[in-house]
């Protein structure tokens, strides 16, 4: 089970909320006092009247109509074809540098570049898996499957199972696999009967998040194989196993045939580490530090998706760097919306949230990392020793 999941942060009180940084770097953000972060309690969520629930639920239909009328769900096939061509050219350039350098420790720079290219392919595969690229489901699914297995080295069946459950119930306890218990404590509803090492680790888990992301690539590769080899039905099980075998066999064989064993092993280590860090750094700001909903939460679709998501502000480079996931709110409301339309859609969604009184959260990338680190430490401290955490008794349900 992946250790890169999510945690809880303060539900905002204003309809449009922008989280500002007090310092100029991430260290200043880490040193800020930890926020008061209660898990959203069932009673607090169930006091909403049926009239209010129906009003919000029906309002999503009107928002969806506005989005469709603006043409924001139309495919941008040319954009994605061009993007894939550029990524293929970039990948070819990286491999050309690999063969030109030969058996040299400079290959570690090539490995880092290859990790970035693989992550960019993964982001496009994610969009194809959400049916954002082509007009037909089959074209999207096969594009995503081939990118996932041959380029990224992970199972498309594994990703769709895990990611679909996340989209359906983001930040919902026992429903969202991204907040399932693991090496890191992600919310206050985790049992505190952990061992001595786990308790010591939890007190500092925020600072250890990004070092741990260096191993995320290995987690994705291993979990993919475990998923394909499990009992029960798995769609295209043997086909994906064959593609993964071809991918890893060719990749590892090429490295060890071209490079000395030490450099080849280091090459793999650096490439997988950069891939994991980039992937984790892209997904981490989107839900980490946003409200956690109880398992029996009855929040409507619109409220649930907006309340538990955070947008990342910035230039179009940020959108390219994060594969459009910086518009996480819009992505969760309209999963099949192409990357090119997310910015325009965000204005419609923001206005709609103001009208409905639903918190809409956005902040800068580095600020979001600071929030995640600080709160991970807070939650980890509560799990290690709830009697020493000033927040634990106050917000215990």
Coordinates of C-alpha atoms in Angstrom, one line a residue:
X1 CA 0.0 0.0 0.0
X2 CA 1.3 3.4 -0.9
X3 CA 2.4 5.6 1.9
X4 CA 1.8 8.8 -0.1
X5 CA -1.7 9.7 0.9
X6 CA -3.4 12.6 2.6
X7 CA -4.2 14.3 5.9
X8 CA -6.6 16.9 7.3
X9 CA -6.6 20.7 7.5
X10 CA -8.9 23.5 8.5
X11 CA -12.1 23.9 6.6
X12 CA -12.2 27.4 5.4
X13 CA -14.9 29.9 6.4
X14 CA -14.9 32.1 3.4
X15 CA -16.4 31.1 0.0
X16 CA -13.1 31.8 -1.9
X17 CA -10.1 31.2 0.3
X18 CA -6.5 32.0 -0.6
X19 CA -3.8 30.6 1.7
X20 CA -1.0 33.2 1.9
X21 CA 2.6 32.6 2.9
X22 CA 4.2 34.6 5.6
X23 CA 7.8 33.8 4.7
X24 CA 9.8 33.6 1.5
X25 CA 10.7 29.9 1.7
X26 CA 9.3 26.6 2.8
X27 CA 11.2 26.6 6.1
X28 CA 9.4 29.7 7.3
X29 CA 6.1 27.9 6.5
X30 CA 7.1 24.9 8.5
X31 CA 7.9 27.0 11.5
X32 CA 4.5 28.6 11.6
X33 CA 2.2 27.5 14.5
X34 CA 0.3 24.4 13.5
X35 CA -3.3 25.1 12.4
X36 CA -6.3 24.0 14.3
X37 CA -7.5 21.1 12.2
X38 CA -10.6 19.2 13.3
X39 CA -11.8 16.3 11.3
X40 CA -15.3 17.1 9.9
X41 CA -17.7 15.5 12.3
X42 CA -20.7 13.6 11.1
X43 CA -23.1 15.7 13.2
X44 CA -21.7 18.9 11.8
X45 CA -22.3 17.6 8.3
X46 CA -25.8 16.2 8.8
X47 CA -27.4 19.3 10.3
X48 CA -27.8 20.7 6.8
X49 CA -31.4 20.8 5.9
X50 CA -32.8 18.8 3.0
X51 CA -33.7 22.0 1.3
X52 CA -30.0 23.1 1.4
X53 CA -28.8 19.7 0.1
X54 CA -31.2 19.7 -2.8
X55 CA -30.3 23.3 -3.6
X56 CA -26.6 22.5 -3.8
X57 CA -27.1 19.2 -5.6
X58 CA -29.3 20.8 -8.3
X59 CA -26.9 23.7 -8.6
X60 CA -24.2 21.3 -9.9
X61 CA -26.5 20.5 -12.9
X62 CA -26.7 24.2 -13.7
X63 CA -22.9 24.6 -13.4
X64 CA -22.4 21.5 -15.7
X65 CA -24.7 23.1 -18.2
X66 CA -22.7 26.3 -18.2
X67 CA -19.5 24.4 -18.7
X68 CA -20.9 22.5 -21.6
X69 CA -22.4 25.6 -23.2
X70 CA -18.9 27.2 -23.0
X71 CA -17.5 24.2 -24.9
X72 CA -15.1 23.4 -22.1
X73 CA -15.7 19.6 -22.3
X74 CA -14.8 19.4 -26.0
X75 CA -11.6 17.4 -26.7
X76 CA -8.3 19.1 -27.6
X77 CA -7.0 16.2 -29.6
X78 CA -4.4 18.3 -31.6
X79 CA -2.9 19.6 -28.3
X80 CA -2.4 16.1 -26.9
X81 CA -1.0 14.7 -30.1
X82 CA 1.5 17.6 -30.2
X83 CA 2.3 17.1 -26.6
X84 CA 2.9 13.3 -27.1
X85 CA 5.1 14.0 -30.1
X86 CA 7.2 16.5 -28.0
X87 CA 7.5 14.0 -25.2
X88 CA 8.6 11.3 -27.7
X89 CA 11.2 13.7 -29.1
X90 CA 12.4 14.6 -25.6
X91 CA 12.6 10.9 -24.7
X92 CA 14.6 10.2 -27.9
X93 CA 17.0 13.0 -27.0
X94 CA 17.5 11.6 -23.5
X95 CA 18.3 8.1 -24.9
X96 CA 20.6 9.7 -27.5
X97 CA 22.6 11.4 -24.7
X98 CA 22.6 8.0 -23.0
X99 CA 24.4 6.3 -25.9
X100 CA 26.7 9.2 -26.5
X101 CA 27.9 9.3 -22.9
X102 CA 28.6 5.6 -22.6
X103 CA 29.9 4.1 -19.3
X104 CA 30.2 7.3 -17.3
X105 CA 28.9 8.6 -14.0
X106 CA 27.5 11.5 -16.0
X107 CA 24.7 9.1 -16.8
X108 CA 23.1 10.0 -13.5
X109 CA 22.1 13.3 -15.0
X110 CA 20.5 11.4 -17.9
X111 CA 18.7 9.2 -15.4
X112 CA 17.2 12.3 -13.7
X113 CA 16.1 13.6 -17.1
X114 CA 14.5 10.3 -17.9
X115 CA 12.6 10.4 -14.6
X116 CA 11.1 13.7 -15.6
X117 CA 10.1 12.4 -19.1
X118 CA 8.5 9.3 -17.6
X119 CA 6.5 11.5 -15.2
X120 CA 5.3 13.7 -18.0
X121 CA 4.2 10.6 -19.9
X122 CA 2.4 9.5 -16.7
X123 CA 0.5 12.8 -16.5
X124 CA -0.7 12.4 -20.1
X125 CA -1.6 8.8 -19.4
X126 CA -3.6 10.0 -16.4
X127 CA -5.5 12.4 -18.7
X128 CA -6.2 9.7 -21.2
X129 CA -7.5 7.4 -18.4
X130 CA -10.0 10.2 -17.6
X131 CA -11.1 10.2 -21.3
X132 CA -9.8 13.8 -21.8
X133 CA -7.7 13.1 -24.9
X134 CA -9.7 11.3 -27.6
X135 CA -13.4 11.2 -28.5
X136 CA -13.9 7.5 -27.9
X137 CA -13.5 5.6 -24.6
X138 CA -11.5 2.8 -26.3
X139 CA -8.9 5.2 -27.8
X140 CA -8.4 6.8 -24.4
X141 CA -8.2 3.6 -22.5
X142 CA -5.7 2.0 -24.8
X143 CA -3.6 5.1 -24.9
X144 CA -3.5 5.2 -21.1
X145 CA -2.8 1.4 -20.9
X146 CA 0.1 1.6 -23.3
X147 CA 1.6 4.7 -21.7
X148 CA 1.2 3.2 -18.2
X149 CA 2.7 -0.2 -18.9
X150 CA 5.4 0.6 -21.6
X151 CA 6.5 4.1 -20.6
X152 CA 5.8 4.3 -16.8
X153 CA 6.0 0.7 -15.8
X154 CA 2.8 0.4 -13.8
X155 CA -0.5 -1.4 -14.3
X156 CA -3.3 0.5 -15.8
X157 CA -5.8 -1.8 -14.2
X158 CA -4.2 -1.1 -10.8
X159 CA -4.4 2.6 -11.4
X160 CA -8.0 2.7 -12.5
X161 CA -9.2 0.7 -9.5
X162 CA -7.3 2.8 -7.0
X163 CA -7.9 6.2 -8.7
X164 CA -11.6 5.7 -9.4
X165 CA -12.2 5.0 -5.7
X166 CA -10.3 8.2 -4.8
X167 CA -12.3 10.3 -7.2
X168 CA -15.6 8.9 -5.9
X169 CA -14.9 9.6 -2.2
X170 CA -11.9 12.0 -1.9
X171 CA -10.7 12.3 1.7
X172 CA -13.4 10.1 3.0
X173 CA -12.3 7.8 5.8
X174 CA -12.2 4.1 4.8
X175 CA -13.4 5.0 1.3
X176 CA -10.4 6.9 -0.2
X177 CA -7.4 4.6 -0.7
X178 CA -5.1 7.7 -0.7
X179 CA -5.7 8.2 3.0
X180 CA -5.5 4.5 4.1
X181 CA -3.3 3.8 7.1
X182 CA 0.4 3.2 6.2
X183 CA 3.8 4.3 7.2
X184 CA 2.5 7.8 7.6
X185 CA -0.5 8.8 9.7
X186 CA -2.9 10.9 7.6
X187 CA -5.7 11.8 9.9
X188 CA -6.9 11.7 13.5
X189 CA -9.0 8.6 13.2
X190 CA -6.0 6.3 13.1
X191 CA -5.4 4.1 16.1
X192 CA -2.6 5.2 18.3
X193 CA -1.4 1.8 19.4
X194 CA 1.7 2.0 17.3
X195 CA 5.2 0.7 18.2
X196 CA 8.0 2.8 19.6
X197 CA 9.7 3.3 16.3
X198 CA 6.4 4.2 14.6
X199 CA 5.7 6.8 17.3
X200 CA 9.1 8.3 17.0
X201 CA 8.8 8.4 13.2
X202 CA 5.3 10.0 13.4
X203 CA 6.6 13.0 15.4
X204 CA 8.8 13.9 12.4
X205 CA 6.8 12.4 9.5
X206 CA 6.2 15.8 7.9
X207 CA 9.9 16.5 7.5
X208 CA 10.3 12.9 6.1
X209 CA 7.6 13.2 3.5
X210 CA 9.7 14.3 0.6
X211 CA 12.6 11.9 1.4
X212 CA 10.0 9.2 1.4
X213 CA 8.7 10.3 -2.0
X214 CA 12.0 9.2 -3.4
X215 CA 10.7 5.6 -2.9
X216 CA 7.2 6.2 -4.3
X217 CA 8.3 4.9 -7.8
X218 CA 9.2 1.6 -6.3
X219 CA 5.9 1.5 -4.5
X220 CA 4.0 2.0 -7.7
X221 CA 5.9 -0.6 -9.6
X222 CA 5.6 -3.2 -6.8
X223 CA 1.9 -2.5 -6.1
X224 CA 1.2 -2.8 -9.8
X225 CA 2.7 -6.3 -9.9
X226 CA 0.9 -7.4 -6.7
X227 CA -2.4 -6.2 -8.1
X228 CA -2.0 -8.1 -11.4
X229 CA -0.9 -11.3 -9.5
X230 CA -3.7 -11.2 -7.0
X231 CA -6.7 -13.6 -7.0
X232 CA -9.9 -12.5 -8.6
X233 CA -10.7 -10.9 -11.9
X234 CA -8.3 -8.3 -13.4
X235 CA -9.0 -6.9 -16.8
X236 CA -6.2 -7.6 -19.3
X237 CA -4.1 -9.2 -16.6
X238 CA -1.8 -11.2 -18.8
X239 CA -1.6 -8.6 -21.5
X240 CA -0.4 -6.0 -18.9
X241 CA 2.0 -8.5 -17.3
X242 CA 3.5 -9.2 -20.7
X243 CA 3.9 -5.5 -21.4
X244 CA 5.5 -4.8 -18.0
X245 CA 7.9 -7.8 -18.5
X246 CA 8.8 -6.4 -21.9
X247 CA 9.3 -2.9 -20.5
X248 CA 11.5 -3.8 -17.5
X249 CA 13.3 -6.5 -19.3
X250 CA 14.3 -4.2 -22.2
X251 CA 15.1 -1.3 -19.9
X252 CA 17.2 -3.2 -17.3
X253 CA 18.9 -5.3 -20.0
X254 CA 19.9 -2.2 -22.0
X255 CA 21.4 -0.5 -18.9
X256 CA 23.5 -3.5 -17.8
X257 CA 24.7 -4.2 -21.3
X258 CA 25.8 -0.6 -21.9
X259 CA 27.0 0.4 -18.4
X260 CA 29.1 -1.2 -15.7
X261 CA 27.0 -2.8 -13.0
X262 CA 27.5 0.0 -10.4
X263 CA 26.6 2.8 -12.8
X264 CA 23.6 0.8 -14.1
X265 CA 22.3 0.2 -10.6
X266 CA 22.8 3.9 -9.7
X267 CA 21.1 4.9 -13.0
X268 CA 18.0 2.9 -12.0
X269 CA 18.0 4.3 -8.5
X270 CA 18.2 7.9 -9.6
X271 CA 15.6 7.5 -12.4
X272 CA 13.1 5.9 -10.1
X273 CA 13.8 8.4 -7.3
X274 CA 13.2 11.4 -9.5
X275 CA 10.1 9.8 -11.0
X276 CA 8.7 9.2 -7.5
X277 CA 9.6 12.6 -6.2
X278 CA 8.0 14.4 -9.2
X279 CA 4.9 12.3 -9.1
X280 CA 4.4 12.7 -5.4
X281 CA 5.2 16.4 -5.5
X282 CA 2.6 16.8 -8.2
X283 CA -0.2 15.0 -6.4
X284 CA 0.6 16.0 -2.8
X285 CA -0.7 19.6 -2.8
X286 CA -4.1 18.7 -4.2
X287 CA -5.8 17.0 -1.2
X288 CA -3.2 16.9 1.5
X289 CA -4.2 19.3 4.3
X290 CA -7.8 19.6 3.2
X291 CA -10.8 18.4 5.3
X292 CA -11.2 14.7 6.1
X293 CA -14.9 13.5 5.9
X294 CA -16.2 10.7 8.0
X295 CA -17.1 7.4 6.4
X296 CA -20.8 8.0 6.7
X297 CA -20.6 11.5 5.3
X298 CA -23.7 12.5 3.3
X299 CA -22.1 15.6 1.7
X300 CA -23.4 16.1 -1.8
X301 CA -21.1 15.7 -4.8
X302 CA -20.4 19.3 -5.4
X303 CA -19.6 20.1 -1.8
X304 CA -17.5 17.0 -1.3
X305 CA -15.3 17.5 -4.3
X306 CA -14.7 21.3 -3.7
X307 CA -14.3 21.1 0.0
X308 CA -11.6 18.4 -0.1
X309 CA -9.6 19.8 -3.0
X310 CA -7.1 22.7 -3.3
X311 CA -6.1 24.5 -6.4
X312 CA -2.5 25.7 -7.0
X313 CA -2.1 29.2 -8.5
X314 CA 0.6 30.1 -11.0
X315 CA 1.5 30.6 -14.6
X316 CA 0.8 28.2 -17.5
X317 CA 4.1 26.6 -16.7
X318 CA 2.6 25.4 -13.4
X319 CA -0.2 23.8 -15.4
X320 CA 2.3 22.1 -17.7
X321 CA 4.5 21.0 -14.8
X322 CA 1.5 19.5 -12.9
X323 CA -0.3 18.1 -15.9
X324 CA -3.3 20.3 -15.2
X325 CA -3.7 18.9 -11.6
X326 CA -3.1 22.4 -10.2
X327 CA -6.8 22.9 -11.1
X328 CA -7.7 20.0 -8.8
X329 CA -11.2 21.3 -8.0
X330 CA -12.2 21.5 -11.6
X331 CA -10.6 18.2 -12.3
X332 CA -12.7 16.5 -9.7
X333 CA -15.9 18.2 -10.7
X334 CA -15.3 17.5 -14.4
X335 CA -12.8 14.5 -14.7
X336 CA -13.1 14.3 -18.5
X337 CA -12.3 18.0 -19.0
X338 CA -9.1 18.6 -21.1
X339 CA -6.2 20.4 -19.5
X340 CA -6.5 23.3 -21.9
X341 CA -9.9 24.3 -20.6
X342 CA -9.4 24.0 -16.8
X343 CA -8.3 27.6 -16.4
X344 CA -11.4 29.0 -17.9
X345 CA -13.6 26.6 -16.1
X346 CA -12.0 27.6 -12.8
X347 CA -13.6 31.1 -13.1
X348 CA -17.1 29.6 -13.6
X349 CA -16.6 27.2 -10.6
X350 CA -15.2 30.0 -8.4
X351 CA -18.2 32.2 -9.1
X352 CA -20.6 29.3 -8.5
X353 CA -19.0 28.5 -5.2
X354 CA -19.3 32.1 -4.0
X355 CA -23.0 32.0 -4.9
X356 CA -23.5 28.7 -3.0
X357 CA -21.3 29.6 -0.1
X358 CA -19.0 26.6 -0.6
X359 CA -15.3 27.1 0.3
X360 CA -13.0 27.3 -2.7
X361 CA -9.3 27.0 -1.7
X362 CA -6.3 28.0 -3.7
X363 CA -2.7 28.8 -2.8
X364 CA 0.8 28.8 -4.2
X365 CA 2.8 25.5 -4.7
X366 CA 5.5 26.0 -2.1
X367 CA 3.0 27.3 0.4
X368 CA 1.0 24.1 0.0
X369 CA 4.1 22.0 0.7
X370 CA 4.6 23.9 3.9
X371 CA 1.0 23.3 5.0
X372 CA 1.4 19.6 4.3
X373 CA 4.6 19.3 6.3
X374 CA 3.4 21.2 9.3
X375 CA 0.2 19.3 9.6
X376 CA 1.8 15.9 9.1
X377 CA 4.0 16.6 12.1
X378 CA 0.9 17.7 14.1
X379 CA -1.1 14.5 13.2
X380 CA 2.0 12.4 13.8
X381 CA 2.5 13.8 17.2
X382 CA -1.1 13.1 18.2
X383 CA -0.7 9.5 17.0
X384 CA 2.5 9.1 18.9
X385 CA 1.2 10.4 22.2
X386 CA -2.3 11.9 22.2
X387 CA -1.8 13.2 25.8
X388 CA 1.0 15.5 24.7
X389 CA -0.8 17.0 21.7
X390 CA -2.9 20.1 22.6
X391 CA -5.1 19.5 19.6
X392 CA -5.9 15.9 20.3
X393 CA -8.2 16.3 23.3
X394 CA -9.9 19.4 21.9
X395 CA -10.9 17.8 18.6
X396 CA -11.5 14.2 19.6
X397 CA -14.9 13.1 18.4

